[in-house]
Amino acid sequence: MRKKKKKRKIRTRFEDWLPLVGQLADKPECPNCGEEREWSVFIEKIEFCEHCFLDYLEFLILSQGLSIFDFL
Amino acid sequence: MKLIKSPLEAKDIFNLIAGDKVLISGTVYTLRDSAHKLLLQLFKEGKDFPFPTQNAVIYYAAPTPPKAGHPLGSLGPTTASRMDVYVPMLLEKGIRGMIGKGKRSDEVRELLKQYKAVYFLAAGGAGAYLAQFVKDAKPVAFQELGPEAIYEVQLEGFPAIVAIDGEGRSIWDEEEEKEKENKDKI
């Protein structure tokens, strides 16, 4: 009998991604943009909230000639 | 890593090539959307700008309130392309450097080449980190705009990348060539 293929788990909520990208924020305001945030990620000791992280990602893509596929 | 001083000198601009990593020191002026509108008014009336523009560098940013012992809170770059329409006015007034985030239009690239000016890319999202390179800051015009007032900011070793140089070369040239080739194939 053929083994049933295991269904791939799709991460749909931020909480599912949290162990991969960062930690829940302990303070409501981001030190960078001052916006209220839900989570932070540290890259080389610099803290990025969910908004700032996207800005930084854009900077990396634009300045290093990276493609989004380099991150996958 | 190249060390450069603001206001810029013609020889500094000549030596900068798209892709160069630089550390900027000296005086720069913050400019956001609202301040541009007020400057445009002055420009139309033929009046002087409220800060020295000759070879000056502007920074598309607005500071957050200062913390104790610091000249300001965070100072991250904002999207420069929103201000593309004001670039001819700034260049005509003598400004030769712009620090911001994101790509610029082809028109801006041509203007930078024409006026031998430079566009620097600063790290987006890292305003608190970048603020550590600010040694002093004070509002010099349009204080009624709050954080969008024009601030005179003293930088020391502020990290940036030359995105478009004085010859009109950009760090996106190769990528844009590829895009064009792919479009042609389709």
JSON list of C-alpha atoms in Angstrom, two decimals, chain B residues 21-113:
[
{"chain": "B", "resi": 21, "resn": "LYS", "atom": "CA", "xyz": [30.76, 52.56, 1.09]},
{"chain": "B", "resi": 22, "resn": "VAL", "atom": "CA", "xyz": [31.29, 55.91, 2.79]},
{"chain": "B", "resi": 23, "resn": "LEU", "atom": "CA", "xyz": [31.39, 57.46, 6.25]},
{"chain": "B", "resi": 24, "resn": "ILE", "atom": "CA", "xyz": [29.96, 60.96, 6.19]},
{"chain": "B", "resi": 25, "resn": "SER", "atom": "CA", "xyz": [31.06, 63.64, 8.67]},
{"chain": "B", "resi": 26, "resn": "GLY", "atom": "CA", "xyz": [30.09, 67.28, 8.88]},
{"chain": "B", "resi": 27, "resn": "THR", "atom": "CA", "xyz": [26.88, 69.26, 8.58]},
{"chain": "B", "resi": 28, "resn": "VAL", "atom": "CA", "xyz": [23.75, 67.95, 6.86]},
{"chain": "B", "resi": 29, "resn": "TYR", "atom": "CA", "xyz": [20.17, 69.28, 6.84]},
{"chain": "B", "resi": 30, "resn": "THR", "atom": "CA", "xyz": [17.05, 67.16, 7.37]},
{"chain": "B", "resi": 31, "resn": "LEU", "atom": "CA", "xyz": [14.27, 67.66, 4.85]},
{"chain": "B", "resi": 32, "resn": "ARG", "atom": "CA", "xyz": [10.83, 66.06, 4.74]},
{"chain": "B", "resi": 33, "resn": "ASP", "atom": "CA", "xyz": [7.75, 66.54, 2.59]},
{"chain": "B", "resi": 34, "resn": "SER", "atom": "CA", "xyz": [6.28, 69.58, 4.35]},
{"chain": "B", "resi": 35, "resn": "ALA", "atom": "CA", "xyz": [9.57, 71.49, 4.47]},
{"chain": "B", "resi": 36, "resn": "HIS", "atom": "CA", "xyz": [10.01, 70.90, 0.73]},
{"chain": "B", "resi": 37, "resn": "LYS", "atom": "CA", "xyz": [6.65, 72.55, 0.09]},
{"chain": "B", "resi": 38, "resn": "LEU", "atom": "CA", "xyz": [7.68, 75.62, 2.09]},
{"chain": "B", "resi": 39, "resn": "LEU", "atom": "CA", "xyz": [11.06, 75.76, 0.34]},
{"chain": "B", "resi": 40, "resn": "LEU", "atom": "CA", "xyz": [9.28, 75.63, -3.02]},
{"chain": "B", "resi": 41, "resn": "GLN", "atom": "CA", "xyz": [7.31, 78.70, -2.00]},
{"chain": "B", "resi": 42, "resn": "LEU", "atom": "CA", "xyz": [10.56, 80.55, -1.18]},
{"chain": "B", "resi": 43, "resn": "PHE", "atom": "CA", "xyz": [12.07, 79.35, -4.45]},
{"chain": "B", "resi": 44, "resn": "LYS", "atom": "CA", "xyz": [9.13, 80.68, -6.46]},
{"chain": "B", "resi": 45, "resn": "GLU", "atom": "CA", "xyz": [9.41, 84.02, -4.70]},
{"chain": "B", "resi": 46, "resn": "GLY", "atom": "CA", "xyz": [13.14, 84.15, -5.49]},
{"chain": "B", "resi": 47, "resn": "LYS", "atom": "CA", "xyz": [14.07, 84.19, -1.79]},
{"chain": "B", "resi": 48, "resn": "ASP", "atom": "CA", "xyz": [17.07, 82.56, -0.10]},
{"chain": "B", "resi": 49, "resn": "PHE", "atom": "CA", "xyz": [16.70, 79.22, 1.67]},
{"chain": "B", "resi": 50, "resn": "PRO", "atom": "CA", "xyz": [16.97, 79.33, 5.48]},
{"chain": "B", "resi": 51, "resn": "PHE", "atom": "CA", "xyz": [20.18, 77.30, 5.48]},
{"chain": "B", "resi": 52, "resn": "PRO", "atom": "CA", "xyz": [23.43, 77.42, 3.46]},
{"chain": "B", "resi": 53, "resn": "THR", "atom": "CA", "xyz": [22.86, 75.36, 0.33]},
{"chain": "B", "resi": 54, "resn": "GLN", "atom": "CA", "xyz": [26.18, 75.61, -1.52]},
{"chain": "B", "resi": 55, "resn": "ASN", "atom": "CA", "xyz": [27.55, 72.04, -1.85]},
{"chain": "B", "resi": 56, "resn": "ALA", "atom": "CA", "xyz": [25.29, 71.03, 1.05]},
{"chain": "B", "resi": 57, "resn": "VAL", "atom": "CA", "xyz": [24.01, 67.54, 1.79]},
{"chain": "B", "resi": 58, "resn": "ILE", "atom": "CA", "xyz": [20.39, 66.99, 2.76]},
{"chain": "B", "resi": 59, "resn": "TYR", "atom": "CA", "xyz": [19.06, 64.01, 4.65]},
{"chain": "B", "resi": 60, "resn": "TYR", "atom": "CA", "xyz": [15.50, 62.84, 3.97]},
{"chain": "B", "resi": 61, "resn": "ALA", "atom": "CA", "xyz": [14.62, 62.22, 7.60]},
{"chain": "B", "resi": 62, "resn": "ALA", "atom": "CA", "xyz": [12.78, 63.59, 10.62]},
{"chain": "B", "resi": 63, "resn": "PRO", "atom": "CA", "xyz": [14.12, 63.01, 14.13]},
{"chain": "B", "resi": 64, "resn": "THR", "atom": "CA", "xyz": [12.13, 61.51, 16.99]},
{"chain": "B", "resi": 65, "resn": "PRO", "atom": "CA", "xyz": [12.25, 63.39, 20.35]},
{"chain": "B", "resi": 66, "resn": "PRO", "atom": "CA", "xyz": [15.64, 63.25, 22.11]},
{"chain": "B", "resi": 67, "resn": "LYS", "atom": "CA", "xyz": [16.46, 60.94, 24.99]},
{"chain": "B", "resi": 68, "resn": "ALA", "atom": "CA", "xyz": [18.39, 62.25, 27.99]},
{"chain": "B", "resi": 69, "resn": "GLY", "atom": "CA", "xyz": [21.96, 63.09, 27.05]},
{"chain": "B", "resi": 70, "resn": "HIS", "atom": "CA", "xyz": [21.39, 62.70, 23.30]},
{"chain": "B", "resi": 71, "resn": "PRO", "atom": "CA", "xyz": [20.81, 65.40, 20.67]},
{"chain": "B", "resi": 72, "resn": "LEU", "atom": "CA", "xyz": [17.85, 63.46, 19.23]},
{"chain": "B", "resi": 73, "resn": "GLY", "atom": "CA", "xyz": [16.05, 60.11, 19.41]},
{"chain": "B", "resi": 74, "resn": "SER", "atom": "CA", "xyz": [16.26, 58.15, 16.20]},
{"chain": "B", "resi": 75, "resn": "LEU", "atom": "CA", "xyz": [17.05, 59.46, 12.72]},
{"chain": "B", "resi": 76, "resn": "GLY", "atom": "CA", "xyz": [16.25, 56.94, 10.02]},
{"chain": "B", "resi": 77, "resn": "PRO", "atom": "CA", "xyz": [15.98, 57.73, 6.31]},
{"chain": "B", "resi": 78, "resn": "THR", "atom": "CA", "xyz": [12.60, 58.10, 4.66]},
{"chain": "B", "resi": 79, "resn": "THR", "atom": "CA", "xyz": [11.66, 57.15, 1.09]},
{"chain": "B", "resi": 80, "resn": "ALA", "atom": "CA", "xyz": [13.44, 59.62, -1.18]},
{"chain": "B", "resi": 81, "resn": "SER", "atom": "CA", "xyz": [11.35, 59.08, -4.32]},
{"chain": "B", "resi": 82, "resn": "ARG", "atom": "CA", "xyz": [8.44, 61.03, -2.77]},
{"chain": "B", "resi": 83, "resn": "MET", "atom": "CA", "xyz": [10.67, 64.09, -3.01]},
{"chain": "B", "resi": 84, "resn": "ASP", "atom": "CA", "xyz": [11.86, 63.47, -6.58]},
{"chain": "B", "resi": 85, "resn": "VAL", "atom": "CA", "xyz": [9.84, 66.37, -7.96]},
{"chain": "B", "resi": 86, "resn": "TYR", "atom": "CA", "xyz": [11.76, 68.84, -5.77]},
{"chain": "B", "resi": 87, "resn": "VAL", "atom": "CA", "xyz": [15.23, 67.69, -6.86]},
{"chain": "B", "resi": 88, "resn": "PRO", "atom": "CA", "xyz": [15.64, 70.25, -9.70]},
{"chain": "B", "resi": 89, "resn": "MET", "atom": "CA", "xyz": [14.97, 73.06, -7.21]},
{"chain": "B", "resi": 90, "resn": "LEU", "atom": "CA", "xyz": [17.49, 71.71, -4.67]},
{"chain": "B", "resi": 91, "resn": "LEU", "atom": "CA", "xyz": [20.21, 71.20, -7.27]},
{"chain": "B", "resi": 92, "resn": "GLU", "atom": "CA", "xyz": [19.64, 74.64, -8.72]},
{"chain": "B", "resi": 93, "resn": "LYS", "atom": "CA", "xyz": [20.14, 76.04, -5.21]},
{"chain": "B", "resi": 94, "resn": "GLY", "atom": "CA", "xyz": [23.55, 74.34, -4.96]},
{"chain": "B", "resi": 95, "resn": "ILE", "atom": "CA", "xyz": [22.76, 71.20, -2.97]},
{"chain": "B", "resi": 96, "resn": "ARG", "atom": "CA", "xyz": [25.08, 68.39, -4.09]},
{"chain": "B", "resi": 97, "resn": "GLY", "atom": "CA", "xyz": [24.27, 65.43, -1.87]},
{"chain": "B", "resi": 98, "resn": "MET", "atom": "CA", "xyz": [21.13, 63.63, -0.75]},
{"chain": "B", "resi": 99, "resn": "ILE", "atom": "CA", "xyz": [20.81, 60.84, 1.81]},
{"chain": "B", "resi": 100, "resn": "GLY", "atom": "CA", "xyz": [17.68, 58.72, 1.75]},
{"chain": "B", "resi": 101, "resn": "LYS", "atom": "CA", "xyz": [16.18, 55.33, 1.24]},
{"chain": "B", "resi": 102, "resn": "GLY", "atom": "CA", "xyz": [14.91, 53.56, -1.86]},
{"chain": "B", "resi": 103, "resn": "LYS", "atom": "CA", "xyz": [15.38, 54.06, -5.60]},
{"chain": "B", "resi": 104, "resn": "ARG", "atom": "CA", "xyz": [15.16, 57.38, -7.48]},
{"chain": "B", "resi": 105, "resn": "SER", "atom": "CA", "xyz": [13.57, 58.09, -10.85]},
{"chain": "B", "resi": 106, "resn": "ASP", "atom": "CA", "xyz": [15.50, 58.15, -14.14]},
{"chain": "B", "resi": 107, "resn": "GLU", "atom": "CA", "xyz": [14.92, 61.92, -14.23]},
{"chain": "B", "resi": 108, "resn": "VAL", "atom": "CA", "xyz": [16.69, 62.32, -10.88]},
{"chain": "B", "resi": 109, "resn": "ARG", "atom": "CA", "xyz": [19.58, 60.22, -12.08]},
{"chain": "B", "resi": 110, "resn": "GLU", "atom": "CA", "xyz": [19.97, 62.45, -15.15]},
{"chain": "B", "resi": 111, "resn": "LEU", "atom": "CA", "xyz": [19.83, 65.57, -13.00]},
{"chain": "B", "resi": 112, "resn": "LEU", "atom": "CA", "xyz": [22.50, 64.23, -10.64]},
{"chain": "B", "resi": 113, "resn": "LYS", "atom": "CA", "xyz": [24.72, 63.62, -13.64]}
]
